[in-house]
Tab-separated table of C-alpha atoms in Angstrom:
chain	number	residue	atom	x	y	z
A	23	UNK	CA	48.851	-24.021	10.257
A	24	UNK	CA	46.281	-24.417	7.490
A	25	UNK	CA	44.214	-26.803	9.608
A	26	UNK	CA	44.325	-24.380	12.538
A	27	UNK	CA	43.123	-21.559	10.279
A	28	UNK	CA	40.264	-23.677	8.929
A	29	UNK	CA	39.181	-24.679	12.421
A	30	UNK	CA	39.216	-21.031	13.542
A	31	UNK	CA	37.230	-20.072	10.457
A	32	UNK	CA	34.620	-22.706	11.303
A	33	UNK	CA	34.356	-21.451	14.896
A	34	UNK	CA	34.010	-17.827	13.758
A	35	UNK	CA	31.408	-18.812	11.153
A	36	UNK	CA	29.344	-20.596	13.805
A	37	UNK	CA	29.730	-17.509	16.030
A	38	UNK	CA	28.555	-15.261	13.187
A	39	UNK	CA	25.503	-17.437	12.529
A	40	UNK	CA	24.556	-17.281	16.219
A	41	UNK	CA	24.915	-13.497	16.081
A	42	UNK	CA	22.519	-13.385	13.115
A	43	UNK	CA	19.982	-15.333	15.166
A	44	UNK	CA	20.449	-12.826	18.001
A	45	UNK	CA	19.710	-10.017	15.537
A	46	UNK	CA	16.526	-11.761	14.399
A	47	UNK	CA	15.417	-12.086	18.035
A	48	UNK	CA	16.010	-8.381	18.582
A	49	UNK	CA	14.087	-7.629	15.380
A	50	UNK	CA	11.123	-9.677	16.636
A	51	UNK	CA	11.117	-7.842	19.954
A	52	UNK	CA	11.670	-4.451	18.328
A	53	UNK	CA	8.939	-4.853	15.716
A	54	UNK	CA	6.469	-6.057	18.331
A	55	UNK	CA	7.267	-2.992	20.437
A	56	UNK	CA	6.826	-0.715	17.430
A	57	UNK	CA	3.490	-2.252	16.468
A	58	UNK	CA	2.007	-2.096	19.964
A	59	UNK	CA	3.097	1.505	20.488
A	60	UNK	CA	1.930	2.560	17.008
A	61	UNK	CA	-1.697	2.818	18.176
A	62	UNK	CA	-1.230	5.688	20.623
A	63	UNK	CA	1.203	7.068	23.216
A	64	UNK	CA	-0.619	5.828	26.330
A	65	UNK	CA	1.487	4.526	29.189
A	66	UNK	CA	-0.336	1.184	29.115
A	67	UNK	CA	0.613	0.494	25.522
A	68	UNK	CA	4.162	1.586	26.307
A	69	UNK	CA	4.249	-0.891	29.202
A	70	UNK	CA	2.845	-3.638	26.966
A	71	UNK	CA	5.419	-2.800	24.304
A	72	UNK	CA	8.188	-2.862	26.899
A	73	UNK	CA	7.259	-6.352	28.035
A	74	UNK	CA	6.919	-7.558	24.441
A	75	UNK	CA	10.456	-6.426	23.648
A	76	UNK	CA	11.870	-8.651	26.392
A	77	UNK	CA	11.056	-11.794	24.388
A	78	UNK	CA	14.091	-11.197	22.197
A	79	UNK	CA	16.601	-10.915	25.037
A	80	UNK	CA	15.086	-13.872	26.934
A	81	UNK	CA	15.639	-16.252	24.031
A	82	UNK	CA	19.060	-14.804	23.220
A	83	UNK	CA	20.293	-15.535	26.744
A	84	UNK	CA	18.494	-18.881	27.122
A	85	UNK	CA	19.716	-20.202	23.757
A	86	UNK	CA	23.169	-18.574	24.050
A	87	UNK	CA	22.955	-16.537	20.867
A	88	UNK	CA	25.672	-13.910	20.371
A	89	UNK	CA	24.495	-10.356	21.002
A	90	UNK	CA	26.966	-7.466	20.849
A	91	UNK	CA	25.675	-5.795	24.002
A	92	UNK	CA	25.512	-9.071	25.920
A	93	UNK	CA	29.156	-9.887	25.123
A	94	UNK	CA	30.368	-6.604	26.612
A	95	UNK	CA	29.953	-7.799	30.206
A	96	UNK	CA	32.712	-10.399	29.646
A	97	UNK	CA	35.039	-8.044	27.790
A	98	UNK	CA	37.489	-7.393	30.650
A	99	UNK	CA	37.999	-11.156	31.040
A	100	UNK	CA	38.390	-11.743	27.291
A	101	UNK	CA	41.788	-12.059	25.607
A	102	UNK	CA	42.376	-8.918	23.566
A	103	UNK	CA	43.018	-11.132	20.520
A	104	UNK	CA	39.327	-12.107	20.633
A	105	UNK	CA	37.968	-8.561	20.864
A	106	UNK	CA	37.343	-8.646	17.101
A	107	UNK	CA	34.378	-10.882	17.925
A	108	UNK	CA	32.525	-7.810	19.211
A	109	UNK	CA	32.562	-6.383	15.682
A	110	UNK	CA	31.749	-9.794	14.206
A	111	UNK	CA	28.779	-10.085	16.567
A	112	UNK	CA	27.543	-6.582	15.735
A	113	UNK	CA	27.727	-7.228	11.990
A	114	UNK	CA	25.823	-10.494	12.425
A	115	UNK	CA	23.283	-8.733	14.628
A	116	UNK	CA	22.763	-6.128	11.894
A	117	UNK	CA	22.204	-8.857	9.292
A	118	UNK	CA	19.626	-10.452	11.595
A	119	UNK	CA	17.882	-7.105	12.122
A	120	UNK	CA	17.626	-6.551	8.373
A	121	UNK	CA	16.322	-10.090	7.828
A	122	UNK	CA	13.636	-9.520	10.457
A	123	UNK	CA	12.741	-6.155	8.927
A	124	UNK	CA	12.507	-7.616	5.422
A	125	UNK	CA	10.182	-10.353	6.665
A	126	UNK	CA	7.614	-7.894	8.031
A	127	UNK	CA	7.669	-4.708	5.966
A	128	UNK	CA	5.325	-6.083	3.269
A	129	UNK	CA	2.878	-7.699	5.703
A	130	UNK	CA	-0.452	-6.232	6.808
A	131	UNK	CA	1.110	-4.559	9.847
A	132	UNK	CA	4.194	-3.423	7.937
A	133	UNK	CA	3.010	0.159	7.229
A	134	UNK	CA	2.133	0.809	10.890
A	135	UNK	CA	5.452	-0.633	12.074
A	136	UNK	CA	7.458	1.400	9.545
A	137	UNK	CA	5.623	4.624	10.327
A	138	UNK	CA	6.380	4.177	14.015
A	139	UNK	CA	9.999	3.232	13.205
A	140	UNK	CA	10.422	6.505	11.295
A	141	UNK	CA	9.138	8.462	14.313
A	142	UNK	CA	11.543	6.675	16.644
A	143	UNK	CA	14.493	7.067	14.247
A	144	UNK	CA	13.930	10.807	13.772
A	145	UNK	CA	13.735	11.332	17.540
A	146	UNK	CA	16.968	9.398	18.084
A	147	UNK	CA	18.896	11.154	15.319
A	148	UNK	CA	17.829	14.574	16.574
A	149	UNK	CA	19.144	13.901	20.080
A	150	UNK	CA	22.450	15.568	21.053
A	151	UNK	CA	25.352	13.135	20.834
A	152	UNK	CA	26.494	13.560	24.450
A	153	UNK	CA	22.969	12.629	25.563
A	154	UNK	CA	23.061	9.651	23.200
A	155	UNK	CA	26.338	8.509	24.772
A	156	UNK	CA	25.006	8.729	28.338
A	157	UNK	CA	21.818	6.942	27.315
A	158	UNK	CA	23.862	4.178	25.664
A	159	UNK	CA	25.982	3.753	28.807
A	160	UNK	CA	22.828	3.323	30.882
A	161	UNK	CA	21.538	0.751	28.404
A	162	UNK	CA	24.791	-1.208	28.695
A	163	UNK	CA	24.334	-1.342	32.473
A	164	UNK	CA	20.804	-2.729	32.074
A	165	UNK	CA	21.965	-5.432	29.646
A	166	UNK	CA	24.742	-6.480	32.028
A	167	UNK	CA	22.207	-6.641	34.867
A	168	UNK	CA	20.104	-9.027	32.783
A	169	UNK	CA	23.021	-11.287	31.791
A	170	UNK	CA	24.651	-11.440	35.228
A	171	UNK	CA	21.268	-11.709	36.925
A	172	UNK	CA	20.421	-14.766	34.839
A	173	UNK	CA	23.794	-16.364	35.591
A	174	UNK	CA	23.247	-15.782	39.324
A	175	UNK	CA	20.008	-17.814	39.203
A	176	UNK	CA	21.704	-21.133	38.462
A	177	UNK	CA	19.152	-23.241	40.311
A	178	UNK	CA	15.984	-21.735	38.853
A	179	UNK	CA	15.159	-21.020	35.201
A	180	UNK	CA	12.063	-19.111	36.294
A	181	UNK	CA	14.073	-16.792	38.522
A	182	UNK	CA	16.605	-16.419	35.725
A	183	UNK	CA	13.937	-15.325	33.237
A	184	UNK	CA	12.560	-12.807	35.743
A	185	UNK	CA	16.100	-11.485	36.214
A	186	UNK	CA	16.267	-10.922	32.442
A	187	UNK	CA	12.805	-9.440	31.948
A	188	UNK	CA	12.836	-6.566	34.417
A	189	UNK	CA	16.092	-4.821	33.367
A	190	UNK	CA	15.148	-5.182	29.682
A	191	UNK	CA	11.608	-3.950	30.321
A	192	UNK	CA	13.015	-0.954	32.217
A	193	UNK	CA	15.484	0.099	29.525
A	194	UNK	CA	12.772	-0.239	26.856
A	195	UNK	CA	10.348	1.953	28.815
A	196	UNK	CA	13.080	4.533	29.411
A	197	UNK	CA	13.946	4.546	25.706
A	198	UNK	CA	17.702	4.321	26.229
A	199	UNK	CA	20.033	3.647	23.309
A	200	UNK	CA	20.631	0.008	22.321
A	201	UNK	CA	22.981	-0.200	19.336
A	202	UNK	CA	21.426	-3.386	17.917
A	203	UNK	CA	17.757	-2.550	18.522
A	204	UNK	CA	18.383	0.792	16.802
A	205	UNK	CA	19.300	-1.095	13.620
A	206	UNK	CA	15.743	-2.457	13.470
A	207	UNK	CA	14.370	1.097	13.534
A	208	UNK	CA	16.920	2.331	10.994
A	209	UNK	CA	16.359	-0.675	8.699
A	210	UNK	CA	12.588	-0.179	8.693
A	211	UNK	CA	13.091	3.555	8.117
A	212	UNK	CA	15.289	2.800	5.098
A	213	UNK	CA	12.744	0.289	3.759
A	214	UNK	CA	10.050	2.940	4.060
A	215	UNK	CA	11.988	5.032	1.533
A	216	UNK	CA	13.676	7.491	3.891
A	217	UNK	CA	17.186	6.352	3.002
A	218	UNK	CA	20.330	5.676	5.039
A	219	UNK	CA	22.578	8.573	6.066
A	220	UNK	CA	26.010	9.228	7.526
A	221	UNK	CA	24.230	10.581	10.591
A	222	UNK	CA	22.994	7.042	11.292
A	223	UNK	CA	26.562	5.705	11.085
A	224	UNK	CA	27.852	8.324	13.549
A	225	UNK	CA	24.910	7.744	15.905
A	226	UNK	CA	25.499	3.978	15.784
A	227	UNK	CA	29.214	4.377	16.553
A	228	UNK	CA	28.498	6.591	19.582
A	229	UNK	CA	25.891	4.139	20.878
A	230	UNK	CA	28.259	1.185	20.447
A	231	UNK	CA	30.934	2.968	22.510
A	232	UNK	CA	28.387	3.835	25.184
A	233	UNK	CA	27.047	0.271	25.316
A	234	UNK	CA	30.596	-1.055	25.796
A	235	UNK	CA	31.336	1.405	28.614
A	236	UNK	CA	28.061	0.625	30.366
A	237	UNK	CA	28.519	-3.088	29.784
A	238	UNK	CA	31.846	-3.285	31.618
A	239	UNK	CA	30.994	-1.032	34.593
A	240	UNK	CA	29.551	-3.710	36.900
A	241	UNK	CA	32.112	-6.406	35.907
A	242	UNK	CA	34.874	-3.850	36.467
A	243	UNK	CA	33.718	-3.304	40.055
A	244	UNK	CA	33.636	-7.078	40.652
A	245	UNK	CA	37.112	-7.397	39.105
A	246	UNK	CA	38.461	-4.623	41.368
A	247	UNK	CA	36.790	-6.193	44.410
A	248	UNK	CA	38.401	-9.563	43.652
A	249	UNK	CA	41.809	-7.956	43.209
A	250	UNK	CA	41.534	-5.967	46.448
A	251	UNK	CA	40.218	-8.964	48.390
A	252	UNK	CA	42.971	-11.194	47.073
A	253	UNK	CA	45.624	-8.631	47.998
A	254	UNK	CA	44.151	-8.231	51.474
A	255	UNK	CA	44.091	-12.008	51.995
A	256	UNK	CA	47.726	-12.271	50.928
A	257	UNK	CA	48.708	-9.578	53.450
A	258	UNK	CA	46.790	-11.314	56.249
A	259	UNK	CA	48.344	-14.669	55.357
A	260	UNK	CA	51.815	-13.115	55.337
A	261	UNK	CA	51.218	-11.537	58.755
A	262	UNK	CA	49.970	-14.839	60.178
A	263	UNK	CA	53.049	-16.664	58.904
A	264	UNK	CA	55.325	-14.075	60.546
A	265	UNK	CA	53.594	-14.628	63.873
């Protein structure tokens, strides 16, 4: 029993470390987006920032790091006893986001990044919660598109990367709510001296719920399709045997 516990602890520790790396990747993408869009609000800089953000998700999926939103697409196939790993992944992601934020906030571009992060954070926290939830659901759908799209391109890494880039680019341009990316903005806002509030905790919880709902929508349709197809095949086989 003790050996089993130790082995599980080792596996969960490795999982947590991979989730920290995922958080650092998101921080890199998020800070790059913030810096590029800190110059002005032109659509071209927004497009450039959107593409720059995709670097984080590309490496997370290629290197199989553990991202909270990426894990959601497998949730309906996961044993309920392992659902705690969603929280473990999110906590690790948050640690990674803070590490990334700490690495940049004292650099030459730190002030510009933090100023932009404060703008983004204020806009997010002033959005009505039902809108936040819908936005988070949409984000979850985009993340699932990226993960499943990459898996569908088994024979081509290039096609797989393209399948990742476009959904991530789209959700970044649309500004939908990503629970992990938001932690980069909130961390930089806190480091700028604006503090950390209960409103951030509530906002984060709502976004997490929305990301989970959006993340399982497409897999749920596939699961239902498989169940219906299997049932239909069983009926046809039964009818053929009766004949």
